[in-house]
């Protein structure tokens, strides 16, 4: 009888055996790598053991730094602890897959192969305070700026007897 043991995506066959009783004696036949077997004149039970595969999850820090840069994950299991990357001037906003879905430690890995998640960042905002150094009081002595973005128009200071050359 031809036989083919085909596991579901993300799984491998660990063992496969045929069990039956012949003349009152239990018989077990290994089916691993078998293409055919002779069907006995008895009822048979086929026992197949499957195991979830391990895959590599690559962590793309997207301009930041992360250690480790890869994790071993198991199909159909929670990913587990993900490291937090670092990037100057930015706050880490999470790991995301190719479809834009957030990936967390609780996310169950369902890709039957290696994959990559990418860090998402939010630029930090900072308050810049201007001191006129003896000049006139400024109407706007503070502005909020976003890291990596232009400051925009800055206030101009005046002081009698001096020329303002910049901040």
Coordinates of C-alpha atoms in Angstrom, one line a residue:
X1 CA 0.0 0.0 0.0
X2 CA 1.5 3.4 -0.9
X3 CA 2.0 5.8 2.0
X4 CA 2.7 9.5 2.3
X5 CA 2.9 11.3 5.6
X6 CA 2.6 15.0 4.9
X7 CA 2.7 17.4 7.9
X8 CA 0.8 20.6 8.1
X9 CA 2.7 23.9 7.3
X10 CA 5.1 24.7 10.2
X11 CA 5.4 21.1 11.4
X12 CA 7.8 18.1 10.8
X13 CA 7.2 14.4 11.3
X14 CA 9.1 13.2 14.3
X15 CA 8.0 9.5 14.1
X16 CA 5.5 7.4 12.3
X17 CA 4.6 3.8 13.0
X18 CA 2.1 1.2 12.1
X19 CA 0.8 -0.9 15.0
X20 CA -1.3 -4.1 14.7
X21 CA -1.8 -7.5 16.3
X22 CA -0.7 -10.6 14.5
X23 CA -1.4 -14.1 16.1
X24 CA -2.0 -12.3 19.4
X25 CA 1.4 -10.6 19.3
X26 CA 1.6 -6.8 19.0
X27 CA 3.7 -5.7 16.0
X28 CA 5.1 -2.2 15.4
X29 CA 6.5 -1.2 12.0
X30 CA 8.5 2.0 11.6
X31 CA 7.0 4.1 8.7
X32 CA 9.7 6.8 8.6
X33 CA 11.0 7.1 5.1
X34 CA 8.8 4.3 4.0
X35 CA 7.1 4.7 0.6
X36 CA 5.1 1.5 0.8
X37 CA 4.1 -1.1 3.4
X38 CA 2.4 -4.5 3.3
X39 CA -1.1 -4.3 4.7
X40 CA -1.5 -7.1 7.3
X41 CA -4.7 -9.1 7.6
X42 CA -5.6 -7.2 10.7
X43 CA -6.9 -3.8 11.8
X44 CA -4.0 -1.3 12.0
X45 CA -3.4 1.9 13.9
X46 CA -1.1 4.5 12.4
X47 CA 0.6 6.7 15.0
X48 CA 2.4 9.8 13.7
X49 CA 4.1 12.3 16.0
X50 CA 4.6 15.9 14.7
X51 CA 6.8 18.6 16.1
X52 CA 6.5 22.4 15.5
X53 CA 9.4 23.8 13.5
X54 CA 11.8 26.5 14.7
X55 CA 12.4 29.5 12.5
X56 CA 14.6 32.7 12.6
X57 CA 12.9 36.0 13.4
X58 CA 15.1 38.9 12.3
X59 CA 14.7 42.2 14.2
X60 CA 15.2 45.2 11.8
X61 CA 16.0 48.1 14.1
X62 CA 15.1 50.6 11.3
X63 CA 17.8 53.1 12.1
X64 CA 18.3 52.0 15.7
X65 CA 20.3 49.4 17.4
X66 CA 19.1 46.1 18.9
X67 CA 20.7 43.1 20.5
X68 CA 20.2 40.3 19.7
X69 CA 19.3 41.0 16.0
X70 CA 17.7 37.6 15.6
X71 CA 15.5 35.2 17.7
X72 CA 14.7 31.6 17.3
X73 CA 10.9 31.2 17.4
X74 CA 8.7 28.1 17.3
X75 CA 5.7 27.8 14.9
X76 CA 2.3 28.0 16.7
X77 CA 3.9 29.3 19.9
X78 CA 4.1 32.7 21.5
X79 CA 7.2 34.6 20.3
X80 CA 8.3 35.4 23.8
X81 CA 10.4 38.3 25.0
X82 CA 11.4 40.8 22.3
X83 CA 14.3 43.1 23.0
X84 CA 13.7 46.9 23.0
X85 CA 15.9 48.7 20.4
X86 CA 17.4 52.1 21.0
X87 CA 17.7 55.1 18.7
X88 CA 18.9 58.6 19.6
X89 CA 16.1 61.2 19.5
X90 CA 13.3 58.6 19.2
X91 CA 10.9 56.6 21.3
X92 CA 10.4 52.9 20.4
X93 CA 6.7 52.4 19.4
X94 CA 6.8 48.6 18.8
X95 CA 7.7 45.8 16.4
X96 CA 5.6 45.4 13.3
X97 CA 5.4 42.6 10.6
X98 CA 5.4 43.1 6.8
X99 CA 1.5 43.6 6.9
X100 CA 1.8 46.4 9.5
X101 CA 0.5 44.3 12.4
X102 CA 2.1 44.8 15.8
X103 CA 4.1 41.9 17.0
X104 CA 4.4 41.4 20.8
X105 CA 5.8 38.7 23.2
X106 CA 2.3 37.2 23.2
X107 CA 2.0 37.0 19.4
X108 CA 1.7 33.4 18.2
X109 CA 4.2 32.8 15.4
X110 CA 2.3 31.5 12.3
X111 CA 4.7 32.0 9.5
X112 CA 6.0 28.7 8.1
X113 CA 9.5 30.0 7.5
X114 CA 11.9 32.7 8.6
X115 CA 10.6 36.3 8.8
X116 CA 11.4 39.9 9.8
X117 CA 9.8 42.4 12.1
X118 CA 10.6 46.1 11.9
X119 CA 10.9 48.7 14.7
X120 CA 8.6 51.6 14.5
X121 CA 9.8 54.9 16.0
X122 CA 8.2 58.2 17.1
X123 CA 10.4 61.3 17.0
X124 CA 10.8 62.9 20.4
X125 CA 9.7 66.5 21.1
X126 CA 11.8 68.9 23.1
X127 CA 11.2 72.3 24.5
X128 CA 13.8 75.0 23.5
X129 CA 13.9 78.0 25.8
X130 CA 15.4 81.3 24.6
X131 CA 17.2 83.7 26.9
X132 CA 17.7 87.1 25.5
X133 CA 20.9 87.7 27.6
X134 CA 19.9 91.2 28.7
X135 CA 17.8 91.9 25.7
X136 CA 14.1 92.6 25.4
X137 CA 11.5 90.3 26.8
X138 CA 10.5 87.8 24.2
X139 CA 6.8 87.2 23.4
X140 CA 7.6 83.5 22.6
X141 CA 10.6 82.5 24.7
X142 CA 9.9 78.8 24.3
X143 CA 9.1 76.6 21.3
X144 CA 8.5 72.9 20.9
X145 CA 10.7 71.1 18.3
X146 CA 10.7 67.6 17.0
X147 CA 13.9 65.7 16.8
X148 CA 15.4 65.8 13.3
X149 CA 12.9 68.4 12.0
X150 CA 13.6 72.1 11.3
X151 CA 13.0 74.5 14.2
X152 CA 11.0 76.9 12.1
X153 CA 11.0 80.7 12.6
X154 CA 12.9 81.7 15.8
X155 CA 12.1 84.8 17.8
X156 CA 14.4 87.8 17.4
X157 CA 16.0 89.5 20.4
X158 CA 16.8 93.2 20.7
X159 CA 19.1 95.0 23.0
X160 CA 19.9 98.7 22.9
X161 CA 23.4 99.3 21.6
X162 CA 23.8 95.7 20.3
X163 CA 23.2 94.0 17.0
X164 CA 21.4 90.6 17.2
X165 CA 23.5 88.0 15.3
X166 CA 21.5 84.8 16.2
X167 CA 20.9 82.1 18.6

